[in-house]
């Protein structure tokens, strides 16, 4: 028996506060879902609770824990079925939380978009996790739930219509509006810094199967959109999508963990649609150059320090409430089977992807993991959203988290008789 279903660790982070507000609004009575808030600073936790919306709520319990205090972490993890951690950059602060969850058989969800850290955790803790009851699910925010569950949904529809999976899937971000927080930027800069320190890391992360378990059996070359180009799926210009670096790795890991359900020659890529004609091409090239320029500047230490000081959001800062409400995303997945059947599905979100929508997604993921007997009885280990939740999250995400998953069209190829 545990005191809580979910403890939000890092509740005073920019995204943690949005998660706390979401839980206080939708799960305020603490009857069906018992949740608590945790962080390293009690004063900050107290002032967060004072700002929470519902007056009728049972006040959530507050727990103080610092990632540098193993005993406090273990005590916290022992009290809950699931730890929802937003304490990032994860490559800086995440490891002790993973370790404590495994030691206390608590399950875990996070928002990491740092493939190098996921890889290190897989290398160092897979064995211990598999000997525990802890189900650890990385990347339960905008990266990578829409991509991972979007592909899973497409494959379900493909089985339904064609009795076979799509072996080639292109994800296109058709429309998106949102911003970045201090923690997200810090995580990106952390990766750039680590790649500067360790030259072999760039090569390691360039492997699309870097997060797949050993003997995954996949070797097909994967496309990688590095610059603006014209796209045959959308008949529009596209540019690199910044989240593709993590999303594609998670989707391939899901395929591997699902027993190569999308086949061993599955091809997957992601891109951002920038528009039609000359304007679309120009936006595509500006996006390509902007992204390349940002990464190049971030890899030069003095420039990175200047950007951090004068331009980029600091820890605790991020898009305004208005921007979160007005944000959205609209993503299409274009799939094709080996026989030439085609299928298009669409995933949308009703708030800004990185914060409003992410807070809703990870909250529902944590609650589902805590409350579902089926998920609780899974073996311990590291999962992806699709390999853990499979189709169990589609209803909560659509009923509570403002997401939609829908089929747009399917066309069977003409068969030869
Ligand atoms: N995947 C996605 O879609 C997505 C979306 C949004 C965010 N993220 C990720 O989520 C993470 C949080 O982002 P954010 O902007 O919300 O971060 P943030 O505002 O910078 O917050 C960082 C949090 O870490 C806590 N922390 C730092 N050191 C700690 C320690 N020693 N012990 C315990 N807690 C400690 C901070 O506590 P204090 O409050 O006491 O300072 C704060 O709550 C980042 O890694 C970001 O990349 C991912």
Tab-separated table of C-alpha atoms and ligand atoms in Angstrom:
chain	number	residue	atom	x	y	z
A	1	UNK	CA	0.000	0.000	0.000
A	2	UNK	CA	1.309	3.450	-0.902
A	3	UNK	CA	0.092	6.849	0.302
A	4	UNK	CA	-0.174	8.321	-3.192
A	5	UNK	CA	-0.901	7.381	-6.763
A	6	UNK	CA	1.278	10.175	-8.153
A	7	UNK	CA	3.902	12.494	-6.678
A	8	UNK	CA	4.865	15.428	-8.903
A	9	UNK	CA	8.582	15.910	-8.240
A	10	UNK	CA	9.794	19.320	-9.427
A	11	UNK	CA	6.333	20.794	-8.844
A	12	UNK	CA	7.824	24.298	-8.674
A	13	UNK	CA	9.411	24.093	-12.153
A	14	UNK	CA	7.774	26.085	-14.929
A	15	UNK	CA	6.013	23.013	-16.301
A	16	UNK	CA	5.536	21.497	-12.806
A	17	UNK	CA	3.320	24.437	-11.799
A	18	UNK	CA	1.107	23.878	-14.855
A	19	UNK	CA	0.875	20.187	-13.964
A	20	UNK	CA	-0.081	21.089	-10.371
A	21	UNK	CA	-2.807	23.437	-11.675
A	22	UNK	CA	-4.088	20.727	-14.018
A	23	UNK	CA	-4.297	18.179	-11.181
A	24	UNK	CA	-5.900	20.685	-8.815
A	25	UNK	CA	-8.512	21.534	-11.436
A	26	UNK	CA	-9.354	18.041	-12.648
A	27	UNK	CA	-8.513	15.804	-9.687
A	28	UNK	CA	-9.169	18.236	-6.862
A	29	UNK	CA	-10.977	16.011	-4.390
A	30	UNK	CA	-8.127	13.523	-4.069
A	31	UNK	CA	-10.709	10.732	-3.894
A	32	UNK	CA	-10.052	8.855	-7.082
A	33	UNK	CA	-6.496	9.989	-7.606
A	34	UNK	CA	-4.270	10.683	-4.625
A	35	UNK	CA	-1.478	13.056	-5.576
A	36	UNK	CA	1.138	15.138	-3.804
A	37	UNK	CA	3.624	17.835	-4.730
A	38	UNK	CA	7.350	17.579	-4.125
A	39	UNK	CA	10.349	19.833	-4.602
A	40	UNK	CA	13.511	20.973	-2.926
A	41	UNK	CA	12.124	24.178	-1.431
A	42	UNK	CA	9.168	24.169	1.020
A	43	UNK	CA	8.536	27.935	0.741
A	44	UNK	CA	8.191	27.653	-3.021
A	45	UNK	CA	5.877	24.645	-2.648
A	46	UNK	CA	3.713	26.559	-0.149
A	47	UNK	CA	3.372	29.557	-2.425
A	48	UNK	CA	2.486	27.253	-5.340
A	49	UNK	CA	-0.315	25.670	-3.308
A	50	UNK	CA	-1.704	29.115	-2.455
A	51	UNK	CA	-1.994	29.851	-6.181
A	52	UNK	CA	-3.812	26.617	-7.073
A	53	UNK	CA	-7.273	27.161	-8.554
A	54	UNK	CA	-9.870	25.092	-6.702
A	55	UNK	CA	-11.015	26.431	-3.326
A	56	UNK	CA	-12.737	23.132	-2.504
A	57	UNK	CA	-9.747	20.932	-2.938
A	58	UNK	CA	-8.230	18.843	-0.221
A	59	UNK	CA	-4.851	20.520	0.081
A	60	UNK	CA	-2.184	18.315	-1.502
A	61	UNK	CA	0.541	17.067	0.803
A	62	UNK	CA	3.910	18.709	0.272
A	63	UNK	CA	7.122	16.700	0.311
A	64	UNK	CA	10.621	18.140	0.442
A	65	UNK	CA	13.331	16.262	-1.433
A	66	UNK	CA	16.553	17.308	-3.113
A	67	UNK	CA	18.198	15.186	-5.801
A	68	UNK	CA	21.393	15.379	-3.762
A	69	UNK	CA	19.703	13.701	-0.784
A	70	UNK	CA	19.370	9.980	-1.575
A	71	UNK	CA	17.548	9.178	1.662
A	72	UNK	CA	14.894	11.847	1.071
A	73	UNK	CA	14.403	10.659	-2.511
A	74	UNK	CA	14.004	7.054	-1.413
A	75	UNK	CA	11.524	8.044	1.299
A	76	UNK	CA	9.517	10.029	-1.260
A	77	UNK	CA	9.530	7.227	-3.845
A	78	UNK	CA	8.485	4.639	-1.255
A	79	UNK	CA	5.258	6.593	-0.662
A	80	UNK	CA	3.918	6.543	-4.217
A	81	UNK	CA	2.988	4.269	-7.079
A	82	UNK	CA	4.307	6.745	-9.668
A	83	UNK	CA	6.824	9.586	-9.570
A	84	UNK	CA	6.204	12.248	-12.219
A	85	UNK	CA	9.503	14.114	-12.486
A	86	UNK	CA	10.066	17.466	-14.154
A	87	UNK	CA	13.447	18.048	-12.501
A	88	UNK	CA	15.645	18.809	-15.496
A	89	UNK	CA	17.966	19.027	-17.345
A	90	UNK	CA	17.689	15.308	-16.716
A	91	UNK	CA	21.321	14.670	-17.617
A	92	UNK	CA	22.176	16.968	-14.724
A	93	UNK	CA	19.561	15.995	-12.122
A	94	UNK	CA	17.706	12.900	-13.349
A	95	UNK	CA	19.821	9.890	-12.405
A	96	UNK	CA	19.248	9.836	-8.601
A	97	UNK	CA	15.476	9.912	-9.180
A	98	UNK	CA	15.611	6.946	-11.566
A	99	UNK	CA	17.799	5.054	-9.096
A	100	UNK	CA	15.470	5.757	-6.163
A	101	UNK	CA	12.409	4.702	-8.163
A	102	UNK	CA	14.026	1.381	-9.059
A	103	UNK	CA	15.146	0.794	-5.464
A	104	UNK	CA	11.656	1.504	-4.130
A	105	UNK	CA	9.665	-0.257	-6.896
A	106	UNK	CA	7.970	3.057	-7.787
A	107	UNK	CA	7.047	3.636	-11.404
A	108	UNK	CA	8.227	6.775	-13.152
A	109	UNK	CA	7.321	9.152	-15.986
A	110	UNK	CA	9.317	12.142	-17.184
A	111	UNK	CA	9.614	14.845	-19.839
A	112	UNK	CA	13.110	14.217	-21.011
A	113	UNK	CA	14.043	15.069	-24.567
A	114	UNK	CA	17.704	14.183	-23.947
A	115	UNK	CA	18.574	10.992	-25.870
A	116	UNK	CA	22.116	10.854	-24.444
A	117	UNK	CA	20.708	10.675	-20.919
A	118	UNK	CA	18.099	8.035	-21.782
A	119	UNK	CA	20.901	5.978	-23.352
A	120	UNK	CA	23.042	6.295	-20.201
A	121	UNK	CA	20.106	5.258	-17.984
A	122	UNK	CA	19.376	2.258	-20.227
A	123	UNK	CA	23.024	1.195	-20.128
A	124	UNK	CA	23.376	1.633	-16.371
A	125	UNK	CA	19.992	0.625	-14.960
A	126	UNK	CA	18.191	-1.724	-17.385
A	127	UNK	CA	19.192	-4.827	-15.434
A	128	UNK	CA	18.245	-3.369	-12.036
A	129	UNK	CA	14.967	-2.049	-13.442
A	130	UNK	CA	14.061	-5.432	-14.917
A	131	UNK	CA	14.607	-7.012	-11.476
A	132	UNK	CA	12.290	-4.439	-9.848
A	133	UNK	CA	8.598	-3.580	-10.134
A	134	UNK	CA	9.375	-0.086	-11.487
A	135	UNK	CA	8.005	0.800	-14.905
A	136	UNK	CA	10.033	3.763	-16.181
A	137	UNK	CA	8.554	5.679	-19.102
A	138	UNK	CA	10.672	8.498	-20.552
A	139	UNK	CA	9.466	11.312	-22.812
A	140	UNK	CA	5.796	11.603	-21.840
A	141	UNK	CA	5.359	15.202	-23.089
A	142	UNK	CA	5.137	16.770	-26.521
A	143	UNK	CA	8.265	14.813	-27.125
A	144	UNK	CA	7.353	12.094	-27.641
A	145	UNK	CA	3.687	11.178	-26.951
A	146	UNK	CA	2.148	12.610	-30.163
A	147	UNK	CA	4.833	10.963	-32.341
A	148	UNK	CA	4.998	7.656	-30.525
A	149	UNK	CA	1.274	7.166	-29.955
A	150	UNK	CA	0.518	8.741	-33.366
A	151	UNK	CA	2.551	6.010	-35.074
A	152	UNK	CA	1.037	3.360	-32.796
A	153	UNK	CA	-2.462	4.590	-33.721
A	154	UNK	CA	-1.582	4.601	-37.436
A	155	UNK	CA	-0.318	1.012	-37.184
A	156	UNK	CA	-3.530	-0.078	-35.467
A	157	UNK	CA	-5.562	1.463	-38.302
A	158	UNK	CA	-3.249	-0.139	-40.845
A	159	UNK	CA	-3.832	-3.585	-39.325
A	160	UNK	CA	-7.562	-2.904	-39.343
A	161	UNK	CA	-7.737	-1.908	-43.023
A	162	UNK	CA	-4.859	-3.789	-44.638
A	163	UNK	CA	-3.989	-6.528	-42.160
A	164	UNK	CA	-0.362	-5.395	-42.200
A	165	UNK	CA	1.709	-2.542	-40.796
A	166	UNK	CA	2.866	0.558	-42.622
A	167	UNK	CA	6.600	0.142	-43.209
A	168	UNK	CA	7.210	3.719	-44.264
A	169	UNK	CA	5.829	6.600	-42.184
A	170	UNK	CA	6.433	10.332	-42.588
A	171	UNK	CA	5.300	12.664	-39.800
A	172	UNK	CA	4.552	16.265	-40.767
A	173	UNK	CA	3.915	19.085	-38.324
A	174	UNK	CA	1.308	20.969	-40.370
A	175	UNK	CA	0.597	23.746	-37.851
A	176	UNK	CA	2.114	24.542	-34.478
A	177	UNK	CA	2.165	27.462	-32.068
A	178	UNK	CA	4.142	27.520	-28.820
A	179	UNK	CA	7.283	28.669	-27.054
A	180	UNK	CA	10.145	27.314	-24.939
A	181	UNK	CA	10.895	27.484	-21.205
A	182	UNK	CA	14.177	27.936	-19.368
A	183	UNK	CA	14.359	24.218	-18.527
A	184	UNK	CA	13.856	23.167	-22.145
A	185	UNK	CA	16.538	25.552	-23.370
A	186	UNK	CA	18.889	24.439	-20.577
A	187	UNK	CA	18.378	20.806	-21.647
A	188	UNK	CA	19.185	21.669	-25.279
A	189	UNK	CA	22.286	23.605	-24.258
A	190	UNK	CA	23.342	20.767	-21.967
A	191	UNK	CA	23.312	18.393	-24.952
A	192	UNK	CA	25.304	20.817	-27.098
A	193	UNK	CA	27.826	21.191	-24.256
A	194	UNK	CA	28.118	17.418	-23.804
A	195	UNK	CA	28.658	16.950	-27.545
A	196	UNK	CA	31.418	19.574	-27.403
A	197	UNK	CA	33.113	17.682	-24.556
A	198	UNK	CA	32.710	14.200	-26.012
A	199	UNK	CA	33.237	14.099	-29.766
A	200	UNK	CA	32.049	10.477	-30.017
A	201	UNK	CA	28.599	11.455	-28.677
A	202	UNK	CA	27.532	13.131	-31.930
A	203	UNK	CA	28.249	9.918	-33.845
A	204	UNK	CA	26.524	7.791	-31.208
A	205	UNK	CA	23.359	9.929	-31.302
A	206	UNK	CA	23.355	9.980	-35.122
A	207	UNK	CA	22.444	6.287	-34.969
A	208	UNK	CA	18.625	6.188	-35.330
A	209	UNK	CA	18.580	2.942	-33.302
A	210	UNK	CA	20.682	4.327	-30.433
A	211	UNK	CA	17.901	3.696	-27.892
A	212	UNK	CA	16.919	0.262	-29.171
A	213	UNK	CA	17.777	-2.760	-27.029
A	214	UNK	CA	20.664	-5.009	-28.151
A	215	UNK	CA	19.805	-7.440	-30.963
A	216	UNK	CA	16.948	-5.252	-32.196
A	217	UNK	CA	17.498	-6.568	-35.703
A	218	UNK	CA	17.060	-3.282	-37.566
A	219	UNK	CA	19.682	-1.856	-39.895
A	220	UNK	CA	17.770	-0.101	-42.679
A	221	UNK	CA	19.111	3.384	-43.400
A	222	UNK	CA	16.774	6.095	-42.081
A	223	UNK	CA	16.069	9.400	-43.843
A	224	UNK	CA	17.079	12.558	-41.991
A	225	UNK	CA	15.709	15.912	-43.153
A	226	UNK	CA	18.553	18.366	-42.616
A	227	UNK	CA	17.457	21.228	-44.877
A	228	UNK	CA	14.441	22.762	-46.599
A	229	UNK	CA	13.008	20.724	-49.473
A	230	UNK	CA	9.735	20.145	-51.341
A	231	UNK	CA	7.587	17.380	-49.864
A	232	UNK	CA	5.602	14.911	-51.954
A	233	UNK	CA	3.203	14.049	-49.099
A	234	UNK	CA	1.942	17.542	-48.416
A	235	UNK	CA	2.866	19.223	-51.733
A	236	UNK	CA	4.441	21.913	-49.631
A	237	UNK	CA	7.884	22.953	-48.450
A	238	UNK	CA	9.276	21.345	-45.315
A	239	UNK	CA	12.178	22.049	-42.959
A	240	UNK	CA	13.931	20.101	-40.159
A	241	UNK	CA	11.772	19.623	-37.061
A	242	UNK	CA	13.760	20.224	-33.879
A	243	UNK	CA	12.098	17.411	-31.912
A	244	UNK	CA	12.820	14.782	-34.604
A	245	UNK	CA	16.161	13.992	-32.939
A	246	UNK	CA	14.402	12.541	-29.890
A	247	UNK	CA	11.032	11.493	-31.369
A	248	UNK	CA	12.488	9.264	-34.111
A	249	UNK	CA	14.693	7.454	-31.555
A	250	UNK	CA	11.712	6.845	-29.265
A	251	UNK	CA	9.552	5.561	-32.136
A	252	UNK	CA	12.261	3.082	-33.234
A	253	UNK	CA	12.692	1.926	-29.638
A	254	UNK	CA	8.919	1.374	-29.437
A	255	UNK	CA	9.055	-0.739	-32.580
A	256	UNK	CA	11.852	-2.829	-31.057
A	257	UNK	CA	10.088	-3.222	-27.687
A	258	UNK	CA	6.882	-4.205	-29.468
A	259	UNK	CA	8.778	-7.074	-31.142
A	260	UNK	CA	9.340	-5.216	-34.452
A	261	UNK	CA	5.585	-4.873	-34.855
A	262	UNK	CA	6.193	-2.207	-37.519
A	263	UNK	CA	8.667	-4.701	-39.202
A	264	UNK	CA	12.464	-4.791	-39.150
A	265	UNK	CA	12.643	-2.514	-42.196
A	266	UNK	CA	10.396	0.233	-40.787
A	267	UNK	CA	11.307	3.741	-41.984
A	268	UNK	CA	10.306	6.845	-40.043
A	269	UNK	CA	11.050	10.562	-40.386
A	270	UNK	CA	9.640	13.883	-39.166
A	271	UNK	CA	9.579	17.403	-40.638
A	272	UNK	CA	7.952	20.782	-40.179
A	273	UNK	CA	5.687	22.050	-42.988
A	274	UNK	CA	6.586	25.651	-43.854
A	275	UNK	CA	4.078	26.419	-46.622
A	276	UNK	CA	3.493	26.643	-50.347
A	277	UNK	CA	5.286	28.376	-53.203
A	278	UNK	CA	8.082	30.923	-52.709
A	279	UNK	CA	6.936	31.936	-49.232
A	280	UNK	CA	7.008	28.309	-48.037
A	281	UNK	CA	10.464	27.814	-49.539
A	282	UNK	CA	11.776	30.982	-47.918
A	283	UNK	CA	10.320	30.046	-44.522
A	284	UNK	CA	11.804	26.568	-44.945
A	285	UNK	CA	15.273	27.947	-45.608
A	286	UNK	CA	14.971	30.522	-42.819
A	287	UNK	CA	13.980	27.733	-40.396
A	288	UNK	CA	16.907	25.595	-41.571
A	289	UNK	CA	19.380	28.459	-41.202
A	290	UNK	CA	17.899	29.656	-37.893
A	291	UNK	CA	18.152	26.189	-36.363
A	292	UNK	CA	21.667	25.632	-37.708
A	293	UNK	CA	22.738	29.103	-36.567
A	294	UNK	CA	21.352	28.570	-33.065
A	295	UNK	CA	23.137	25.224	-32.682
A	296	UNK	CA	26.390	26.642	-34.072
A	297	UNK	CA	26.243	29.663	-31.723
A	298	UNK	CA	25.345	27.437	-28.756
A	299	UNK	CA	28.396	25.263	-29.382
A	300	UNK	CA	30.735	28.264	-28.867
A	301	UNK	CA	30.977	28.744	-25.104
A	302	UNK	CA	31.242	32.575	-24.914
A	303	UNK	CA	28.309	32.959	-27.329
A	304	UNK	CA	26.296	30.429	-25.357
A	305	UNK	CA	26.933	32.360	-22.133
A	306	UNK	CA	25.865	35.618	-23.814
A	307	UNK	CA	22.666	34.061	-25.162
A	308	UNK	CA	21.882	32.613	-21.716
A	309	UNK	CA	22.467	35.960	-20.053
A	310	UNK	CA	20.610	38.301	-22.398
A	311	UNK	CA	18.266	36.400	-24.669
A	312	UNK	CA	17.138	32.931	-23.604
A	313	UNK	CA	14.493	32.230	-20.925
A	314	UNK	CA	15.870	31.409	-17.458
A	315	UNK	CA	14.873	28.496	-15.194
A	316	UNK	CA	11.262	29.051	-14.099
A	317	UNK	CA	10.420	31.227	-17.126
A	318	UNK	CA	8.366	30.237	-20.170
A	319	UNK	CA	5.379	31.101	-22.366
A	320	UNK	CA	2.618	33.205	-20.753
A	321	UNK	CA	-0.738	31.697	-19.770
A	322	UNK	CA	-2.291	33.458	-22.751
A	323	UNK	CA	0.330	31.947	-25.088
A	324	UNK	CA	-0.306	28.497	-23.585
A	325	UNK	CA	-4.059	28.845	-24.156
A	326	UNK	CA	-3.653	30.164	-27.695
A	327	UNK	CA	-1.099	27.512	-28.629
A	328	UNK	CA	-1.875	24.270	-30.499
A	329	UNK	CA	-0.423	21.578	-32.732
A	330	UNK	CA	-1.715	19.736	-35.772
A	331	UNK	CA	0.352	16.769	-36.947
A	332	UNK	CA	-0.188	14.355	-39.852
A	333	UNK	CA	1.292	10.891	-40.316
A	334	UNK	CA	1.514	9.542	-43.879
A	335	UNK	CA	1.954	5.773	-43.902
A	336	UNK	CA	2.486	3.214	-46.652
A	337	UNK	CA	2.594	-0.585	-46.504
A	338	UNK	CA	4.987	-2.768	-48.496
A	339	UNK	CA	2.081	-3.492	-50.870
A	340	UNK	CA	1.533	0.229	-51.576
A	341	UNK	CA	-1.602	0.750	-49.430
A	342	UNK	CA	-1.663	4.241	-47.981
A	343	UNK	CA	-3.056	5.657	-44.774
A	344	UNK	CA	-3.095	9.124	-43.209
A	345	UNK	CA	-3.826	9.870	-39.548
A	346	UNK	CA	-3.848	13.119	-37.660
A	347	UNK	CA	-3.001	14.063	-34.049
A	348	UNK	CA	-3.936	17.468	-32.629
A	349	UNK	CA	-3.490	19.259	-29.320
A	350	UNK	CA	-5.564	22.149	-27.956
A	351	UNK	CA	-2.841	24.080	-26.089
A	352	UNK	CA	0.760	25.082	-26.680
A	353	UNK	CA	2.688	21.847	-27.227
A	354	UNK	CA	5.534	22.176	-24.704
A	355	UNK	CA	3.609	23.330	-21.619
A	356	UNK	CA	-0.208	23.490	-21.637
A	357	UNK	CA	-0.493	20.314	-23.675
A	358	UNK	CA	2.569	18.583	-22.216
A	359	UNK	CA	1.265	19.098	-18.661
A	360	UNK	CA	-2.021	17.444	-19.632
A	361	UNK	CA	-0.305	14.554	-21.403
A	362	UNK	CA	2.145	13.641	-18.646
A	363	UNK	CA	-0.505	13.998	-15.929
A	364	UNK	CA	-2.815	11.563	-17.714
A	365	UNK	CA	0.102	9.208	-18.399
A	366	UNK	CA	1.096	9.188	-14.712
A	367	UNK	CA	-2.479	8.625	-13.560
A	368	UNK	CA	-3.028	5.800	-16.038
A	369	UNK	CA	0.223	4.123	-14.970
A	370	UNK	CA	-0.750	4.403	-11.303
A	371	UNK	CA	-4.369	3.310	-11.635
A	372	UNK	CA	-4.307	0.585	-14.285
A	373	UNK	CA	-3.852	-2.883	-12.798
A	374	UNK	CA	-2.840	-4.079	-16.265
A	375	UNK	CA	0.002	-1.565	-16.484
A	376	UNK	CA	1.016	-2.112	-12.869
A	377	UNK	CA	1.414	-5.814	-13.585
A	378	UNK	CA	3.847	-5.222	-16.471
A	379	UNK	CA	7.395	-6.377	-15.762
A	380	UNK	CA	9.767	-3.748	-14.397
A	381	UNK	CA	11.989	-1.960	-16.907
A	382	UNK	CA	12.374	1.029	-19.199
A	383	UNK	CA	9.490	1.651	-21.587
A	384	UNK	CA	8.465	4.144	-24.237
A	385	UNK	CA	4.963	5.668	-24.207
A	386	UNK	CA	3.733	3.311	-26.957
A	387	UNK	CA	5.309	0.147	-25.549
A	388	UNK	CA	3.948	0.834	-22.070
A	389	UNK	CA	0.536	2.372	-22.634
A	390	UNK	CA	-0.324	0.871	-26.033
A	391	UNK	CA	-3.962	1.897	-26.630
A	392	UNK	CA	-4.841	2.592	-22.976
A	393	UNK	CA	-4.022	6.320	-23.177
A	394	UNK	CA	-6.111	7.231	-26.221
A	395	UNK	CA	-9.307	7.732	-24.205
A	396	UNK	CA	-7.806	9.751	-21.313
A	397	UNK	CA	-5.771	11.884	-23.700
A	398	UNK	CA	-8.831	12.640	-25.805
A	399	UNK	CA	-11.344	13.020	-22.962
A	400	UNK	CA	-9.166	15.061	-20.604
A	401	UNK	CA	-5.912	16.198	-22.235
A	402	UNK	CA	-7.247	17.983	-25.324
A	403	UNK	CA	-5.645	15.615	-27.845
A	404	UNK	CA	-7.361	14.017	-30.825
A	405	UNK	CA	-6.306	10.939	-32.792
A	406	UNK	CA	-8.212	10.487	-36.038
A	407	UNK	CA	-7.918	8.724	-39.344
A	408	UNK	CA	-7.946	11.078	-42.320
A	409	UNK	CA	-8.053	8.548	-45.166
A	410	UNK	CA	-6.934	5.106	-46.280
A	411	UNK	CA	-6.478	3.689	-49.758
A	412	UNK	CA	-5.831	0.072	-50.624
A	413	UNK	CA	-3.355	-0.517	-53.436
A	414	UNK	CA	-4.693	-2.189	-56.583
A	415	UNK	CA	-3.906	-5.890	-56.178
A	416	UNK	CA	-2.730	-8.059	-59.112
A	417	UNK	CA	-4.880	-11.188	-59.569
B	1	LIG	N1	9.347	16.798	-23.454
B	1	LIG	C1	8.658	17.917	-23.444
B	1	LIG	O1	7.775	18.055	-24.219
B	1	LIG	C2	9.011	18.952	-22.429
B	1	LIG	C3	8.192	20.064	-22.238
B	1	LIG	C4	8.504	20.958	-21.228
B	1	LIG	C5	9.622	20.752	-20.429
B	1	LIG	N2	10.418	19.674	-20.659
B	1	LIG	C6	11.576	19.375	-19.813
B	1	LIG	O2	11.149	19.421	-18.456
B	1	LIG	C7	12.192	19.882	-17.634
B	1	LIG	C8	11.671	21.052	-16.797
B	1	LIG	O3	11.504	22.195	-17.597
B	1	LIG	P1	11.117	23.597	-16.932
B	1	LIG	O4	11.320	24.679	-17.904
B	1	LIG	O5	9.810	23.454	-16.258
B	1	LIG	O6	12.313	23.662	-15.832
B	1	LIG	P2	12.650	24.771	-14.729
B	1	LIG	O7	11.560	25.765	-14.594
B	1	LIG	O8	14.033	25.233	-15.017
B	1	LIG	O9	12.650	23.887	-13.396
B	1	LIG	C9	13.665	22.994	-13.019
B	1	LIG	C10	13.216	22.314	-11.731
B	1	LIG	O10	14.274	21.508	-11.231
B	1	LIG	C11	14.313	21.701	-9.827
B	1	LIG	N3	15.624	21.387	-9.289
B	1	LIG	C12	16.826	21.889	-9.666
B	1	LIG	N4	17.797	21.369	-8.889
B	1	LIG	C13	17.188	20.527	-8.013
B	1	LIG	C14	17.646	19.707	-6.958
B	1	LIG	N5	18.934	19.654	-6.631
B	1	LIG	N6	16.757	18.953	-6.267
B	1	LIG	C15	15.429	18.999	-6.588
B	1	LIG	N7	14.941	19.788	-7.556
B	1	LIG	C16	15.804	20.539	-8.269
B	1	LIG	C17	14.000	23.172	-9.644
B	1	LIG	O11	13.622	23.434	-8.308
B	1	LIG	P3	13.313	24.936	-7.780
B	1	LIG	O12	11.937	25.251	-8.302
B	1	LIG	O13	13.376	24.812	-6.320
B	1	LIG	O14	14.354	25.840	-8.395
B	1	LIG	C18	12.846	23.313	-10.623
B	1	LIG	O15	11.640	22.905	-10.009
B	1	LIG	C19	13.342	20.248	-18.572
B	1	LIG	O16	14.268	19.178	-18.592
B	1	LIG	C20	12.686	20.399	-19.926
B	1	LIG	O17	13.541	20.097	-20.995
B	1	LIG	C21	10.130	18.780	-21.642
